[in-house]
Amino acid sequence: MTPPSLTTESAGTARPAPVTDALVTQPVLSWADGAFLRHGQPHRVLSGSLHYFRVHPEQWADRLRRVAALGLNTVDTYVPWNFHERRRGDIRFDGWRDLPRFLRLAEETGLDVIVRPGPYICAEWDNGGLPAWLTGRPGMRPRSSHREFLDEVGRWFDVLIPLVADHQAAHDGPVVAVQIENEYGSYGDDHTYMRWLRDALATRGVRELLFTADGPTPLMLDGGTLPGELAAATFGSRPDQAAGLLRSRRADEPFLCAEFWNGWFDHWGEKHHVRSPSNAADDVDGILAQGGSLSLYMAHGGTNFGLWAGANHDGTALQPTITSYDSDAPVAEHGALTSKFYALRDKLAPHSTRPVPEPPDDPPLLKPATLPVHRGSALPAALRSVSTPVHAANPLSFEELGQASGLVLYTAHPVVPPGTHEVTVTGLHDRAQVFVDGSLVTVLDRPTASFGVTGTGAAIQLDLLVENQGRINYGPLLGQGKGILGGVRVERRLVHGWSMYPLPLDEWTAEELTRAGKAAESADSRGIATARLHVDEPADTFLSLPGFGKGFVWVNDTLLGRYWDVGPQTTLYLPRPLLRTGDNLLTILELDRFGHHVDLVDAPDLGPCEEYIETFD
């Protein structure tokens, strides 16, 4: 389908062309007298969030069966733009990105599907799902009617939305509803943008129910809702108040909680957030008592594999999200059924109009084992061996280097006069290990930070290994750049003449991993290490890295994710499909200090717990 035509007026008034498709059918979901109808019959949407991009494709069918056994009749998923189009123009729906296959599996499981295509999704996902190549473009204004942003969204939707539309109930598929943007009222109030998105979905073939979803406050509903489209709410408590507010504004519409937060996500350095099964079940009961429909966020959380975890910002500091997205969901990260599963099932099953499947057994696990670690190359020489440097007068950002995530090694050779002098880094995002003449001197983790260097009047080798710890996924800092965005000074004098080594860790091949591990002298406290795991029959397991500090783990040639001894999680989930019968290679890039072995354990350790319930206070 051709993209929506834009008017010749300013971007603020740009809108898609009207619908010309002759095929217009009635949505499967409708409503009357404040209640949902499905094919004209009374219906409750009993949904749960399950993100295909956080679950290995070979486990999609299993996790969908577990969601159905929870007593749900619907599954919902976001679609992260950056996951499908890492580089502009290279849009992929194969392998892990095979959304049509996920939709078909949901249908085979007997589930309806709600698709939430964004283009912004939040989801604690890197950059809220927006591609770094897009938000890093100078002058870009995401999530608005800025013409350049609309042009790119239109191009992406030209591919995505017809694919979703082909799987609608109108075409005998499982998709019964599509969300317009995501919690937009928490971000802005550009209703021209929201109307453009609504029309962009319709012109590309969406015929099923459209809805918006926002926090249950007047401020958020004012910014994010659209006249004529169902207004849903997202919340974790006080369902009676949310229902009252929505009904005071939309008396004829059904009460839909598009995200009921029965758990919560975690940041590095904080505690593991949990919510008691009884407390979550009580509020589910409260939604149902209001005659409401709901979607559990999350029904199954999954994992932020690779470097896809996002970050928040509390106004003072970055809050990077951990690798696990277990989220204290009723179906645990590795598929186990929790006590919360059964507490919620007891509330949901009586309201189901379909037979509720029996709960399946928990997935099998490998036996615990200890694997010795063999050290390879040291930092930063190992990293230089797998990167071609880019030279410039000033330090370049990740975006200027065409890199979304991972590390960049910045190297310069400033002359430092005799004595101790202050070196200041400005615009640092997010963390830098500083080496002077090969020795680690400090670690910086603030946007502006300083350290002292003792000079002799000769040039020094100054290396800054900068880590992107996850792009901000929520709030006004969405799209913020990574790397060194300002400059580096010795006292008042700027340092020029930089060599930058791009290190997109999640794109490294097995060959590059091997080359990095053998490129330089043996590592002492940090660098590359390996361990070997022999498996007779693959099964799930959890990796524990006692004594290690901070780094990244690959299983064969797949980047499993980050680890960090600040917690809360101390284990990484390793799904069965990433292992093969026989020998498997674990590769570790350690930034701080090595441990002596890697343990396989048969239970996750997500850290000390803290009860958390979102209240919008």
XYZ file of C-alpha atoms in Angstrom, residues 125-457:
333
model
C 12.863 -1.755 25.800
C 15.864 0.091 24.392
C 14.828 3.579 23.181
C 11.176 2.675 23.683
C 11.343 0.680 20.454
C 12.383 3.629 18.283
C 15.489 3.025 16.144
C 18.646 4.824 17.267
C 19.343 5.783 13.653
C 16.053 7.710 13.743
C 16.217 9.475 17.104
C 19.906 10.253 16.575
C 19.153 12.278 13.462
C 19.808 16.004 14.094
C 16.591 17.937 14.587
C 14.410 14.838 14.981
C 11.307 15.331 17.143
C 9.952 11.870 17.965
C 6.384 11.178 19.020
C 5.035 14.324 17.402
C 3.629 15.585 14.118
C 7.125 16.682 13.081
C 7.032 15.956 9.379
C 10.339 14.070 9.192
C 9.206 11.753 11.989
C 5.850 11.110 10.323
C 7.566 10.324 7.030
C 9.693 7.629 8.693
C 6.763 6.193 10.657
C 4.734 6.070 7.452
C 7.502 4.185 5.672
C 7.729 1.648 8.533
C 3.949 1.302 8.776
C 3.798 0.668 5.015
C 5.465 -2.677 5.754
C 4.231 -3.522 9.245
C 0.557 -2.622 9.226
C -0.547 -4.525 6.088
C 1.164 -7.572 7.616
C -0.854 -7.114 10.828
C -4.008 -6.376 8.829
C -3.646 -9.662 6.939
C -3.949 -11.466 10.286
C -7.066 -9.641 11.460
C -10.249 -11.469 12.394
C -11.761 -9.823 9.301
C -9.430 -12.097 7.297
C -10.025 -15.143 9.543
C -6.987 -14.325 11.656
C -6.569 -13.813 15.424
C -6.035 -10.008 15.615
C -9.103 -8.377 17.180
C -7.715 -4.995 18.276
C -4.852 -2.598 17.557
C -3.565 0.064 19.929
C -2.914 3.632 18.785
C 0.570 4.646 20.062
C 1.286 3.820 23.714
C 0.478 5.834 26.846
C 0.915 8.997 24.824
C -0.673 11.163 27.529
C 2.345 10.447 29.731
C 4.511 12.184 27.122
C 2.676 14.854 25.146
C -0.569 16.286 23.845
C -0.014 16.501 20.087
C -3.449 15.366 18.978
C -2.570 15.996 15.347
C 0.038 13.253 15.734
C -2.450 10.895 17.371
C -5.070 11.494 14.677
C -2.403 10.923 12.016
C -1.499 7.587 13.591
C -5.136 6.555 13.852
C -5.663 7.334 10.175
C -2.348 5.712 9.228
C -3.591 2.439 10.708
C -6.937 2.667 8.942
C -5.512 3.547 5.524
C -3.226 0.539 5.691
C -6.059 -1.884 6.322
C -6.821 -2.041 10.052
C -10.547 -2.768 10.399
C -10.677 -4.160 13.922
C -11.111 -2.235 17.151
C -8.764 0.719 17.672
C -8.038 2.035 21.160
C -5.753 4.292 23.150
C -4.228 3.418 26.536
C -3.140 5.913 29.200
C -2.615 6.267 32.910
C -5.819 6.914 34.909
C -5.310 10.613 35.574
C -6.997 13.614 33.924
C -3.619 14.893 32.723
C -2.751 11.653 30.957
C -6.199 11.026 29.515
C -6.382 14.596 28.218
C -3.109 14.116 26.341
C -3.558 10.620 24.968
C -7.196 9.906 24.134
C -9.032 10.529 20.858
C -12.729 11.259 20.354
C -14.482 8.312 18.765
C -11.843 5.743 19.791
C -12.063 3.515 22.846
C -10.099 4.936 25.807
C -8.424 2.289 27.957
C -6.349 2.765 31.108
C -3.079 1.338 32.425
C -2.612 0.933 36.162
C -1.598 -1.365 38.992
C -4.060 -0.524 41.748
C -7.346 1.187 42.686
C -9.466 -0.201 39.845
C -12.616 1.434 41.207
C -11.039 4.884 40.882
C -9.813 4.172 37.345
C -13.248 2.872 36.332
C -14.930 5.906 37.847
C -12.692 8.354 35.996
C -13.089 6.615 32.631
C -16.858 6.326 33.000
C -17.156 9.961 33.978
C -15.651 10.779 30.578
C -16.819 7.872 28.406
C -20.022 6.607 29.999
C -20.967 4.425 27.045
C -17.583 2.676 26.694
C -16.517 -0.594 28.339
C -13.971 -0.421 31.146
C -10.683 -1.845 29.842
C -7.443 -1.996 31.802
C -4.999 -2.367 28.907
C -2.150 -3.044 31.349
C -2.745 -4.340 34.851
C 0.646 -4.280 36.543
C 0.573 -7.460 38.591
C 4.363 -7.176 38.938
C 7.125 -4.729 38.064
C 10.513 -4.547 36.351
C 13.928 -3.990 37.961
C 16.872 -1.621 37.576
C 20.511 -2.489 38.223
C 21.506 -1.590 41.767
C 17.962 -1.773 43.156
C 15.974 -4.581 44.745
C 13.872 -7.124 42.890
C 10.307 -5.795 42.718
C 7.548 -8.240 43.605
C 3.861 -8.150 44.320
C 2.123 -10.722 46.453
C -0.218 -13.123 44.664
C -3.119 -12.260 46.975
C -2.719 -8.518 46.472
C -2.571 -8.852 42.683
C -5.544 -11.228 42.708
C -7.599 -8.827 44.813
C -7.199 -6.042 42.252
C -7.951 -8.405 39.363
C -11.110 -9.290 41.258
C -11.781 -5.561 41.601
C -11.515 -4.994 37.846
C -13.838 -7.908 37.151
C -16.286 -6.696 39.827
C -16.490 -3.414 37.918
C -17.572 -5.374 34.849
C -14.177 -4.672 33.371
C -11.811 -6.352 30.957
C -8.066 -6.479 31.434
C -4.640 -7.439 30.208
C -2.069 -8.702 32.687
C 1.244 -6.908 32.279
C 3.099 -9.183 32.173
C 1.513 -12.618 31.883
C 4.983 -13.855 30.958
C 7.849 -11.378 31.025
C 10.736 -13.180 29.346
C 14.247 -11.795 28.964
C 16.002 -8.701 27.624
C 18.427 -10.777 25.592
C 21.485 -9.135 24.053
C 21.528 -5.394 24.651
C 17.815 -4.685 24.260
C 17.165 -3.623 27.864
C 16.181 0.030 28.150
C 16.638 2.528 30.951
C 14.765 5.126 32.922
C 15.940 8.430 34.397
C 14.858 9.678 37.815
C 15.784 13.307 37.120
C 19.232 12.849 38.616
C 20.738 9.649 37.264
C 20.257 6.941 34.666
C 18.465 3.786 35.846
C 19.419 0.946 33.477
C 17.085 -2.039 33.351
C 18.394 -5.512 34.156
C 18.675 -8.400 31.700
C 15.800 -10.367 33.227
C 12.268 -9.216 32.457
C 10.705 -11.792 34.762
C 8.660 -8.913 36.232
C 7.283 -11.206 38.964
C 4.808 -12.413 36.323
C 2.541 -15.434 36.877
C 4.530 -17.376 34.259
C 8.164 -17.027 35.338
C 11.049 -16.127 33.044
C 11.832 -19.796 32.342
C 8.173 -20.814 32.001
C 7.564 -22.138 35.514
C 4.069 -21.593 36.912
C 4.182 -19.544 40.100
C 1.847 -19.219 43.052
C 0.656 -15.989 41.421
C -0.332 -18.029 38.356
C -2.720 -20.126 40.406
C -4.048 -17.168 42.418
C -4.902 -15.276 39.232
C -6.216 -18.382 37.477
C -8.730 -18.822 40.294
C -10.060 -15.307 39.584
C -9.971 -15.457 35.783
C -11.166 -18.977 34.947
C -14.764 -18.485 36.165
C -15.152 -15.596 33.695
C -13.811 -17.489 30.696
C -16.278 -18.426 27.967
C -13.845 -21.057 26.662
C -12.546 -24.240 28.286
C -9.429 -23.396 30.319
C -6.575 -25.823 29.546
C -4.909 -27.739 32.345
C -1.645 -26.114 33.502
C 1.400 -27.778 31.886
C 4.373 -29.071 33.835
C 7.331 -26.778 34.425
C 10.100 -27.058 31.808
C 13.003 -29.406 32.660
C 16.341 -27.979 33.820
C 19.954 -29.086 33.507
C 21.628 -30.475 36.592
C 23.789 -27.995 38.543
C 27.449 -27.962 37.539
C 30.613 -25.904 37.914
C 32.594 -24.886 34.825
C 36.235 -23.750 35.065
C 37.086 -20.475 33.322
C 40.046 -19.992 30.968
C 41.334 -16.444 30.551
C 42.143 -15.051 27.146
C 43.039 -11.553 25.977
C 43.261 -8.494 28.201
C 41.426 -5.195 27.801
C 41.590 -2.951 25.888
C 43.873 -4.696 23.359
C 41.312 -7.458 22.808
C 38.723 -4.887 21.798
C 40.988 -3.115 19.329
C 41.576 -6.412 17.554
C 37.966 -6.633 16.349
C 37.367 -3.014 15.397
C 38.547 -0.645 12.689
C 39.163 2.799 14.190
C 37.408 5.962 13.056
C 39.525 9.116 13.336
C 38.201 12.597 14.061
C 39.276 15.812 15.743
C 36.533 15.459 18.380
C 35.026 12.419 20.073
C 32.060 11.129 18.071
C 28.835 9.822 19.577
C 27.471 6.320 19.044
C 24.954 7.835 16.636
C 27.656 9.571 14.592
C 29.491 6.243 14.422
C 26.342 4.488 13.201
C 26.217 2.273 16.280
C 23.172 1.703 18.462
C 24.516 -0.238 21.445
C 27.555 -1.839 23.040
C 30.889 -0.144 23.704
C 33.106 2.439 22.048
C 36.801 2.739 22.911
C 37.952 6.358 22.629
C 41.728 6.919 22.371
C 43.749 10.159 22.301
C 47.334 11.188 23.109
C 47.278 14.568 24.868
C 50.446 16.169 26.214
C 50.082 16.645 29.976
C 52.426 19.164 31.682
C 54.353 18.149 34.779
C 52.263 17.834 37.908
C 48.715 16.690 38.559
C 46.019 18.065 36.283
C 42.254 17.695 36.188
C 40.719 15.934 33.191
C 36.992 16.521 32.666
C 34.597 14.550 30.475
C 31.348 16.301 29.532
C 28.266 14.732 28.011
C 29.210 11.188 29.040
C 26.495 8.600 28.391
C 26.657 6.295 30.227
C 29.772 4.832 31.879
C 33.482 5.081 31.110
C 36.470 3.133 32.308
C 39.494 5.420 32.045
C 42.938 4.002 31.241
C 46.145 6.056 31.222
C 49.086 4.390 29.512
C 47.277 1.064 29.795
C 46.436 1.245 33.519
C 42.905 1.689 34.823
C 42.733 4.934 36.829
C 38.997 5.458 37.436
C 35.424 4.695 36.395
C 33.057 7.553 35.512
C 29.272 7.231 35.524
C 27.940 10.797 35.438
C 27.359 13.095 32.433
C 30.062 15.443 33.738
C 32.904 13.895 35.686
C 36.557 14.638 36.428
C 39.693 12.807 37.508
C 43.331 13.667 38.081
C 46.262 12.753 35.836
C 49.928 13.240 36.706
C 51.939 14.404 33.721
C 55.633 14.676 32.883
C 55.386 17.044 29.948
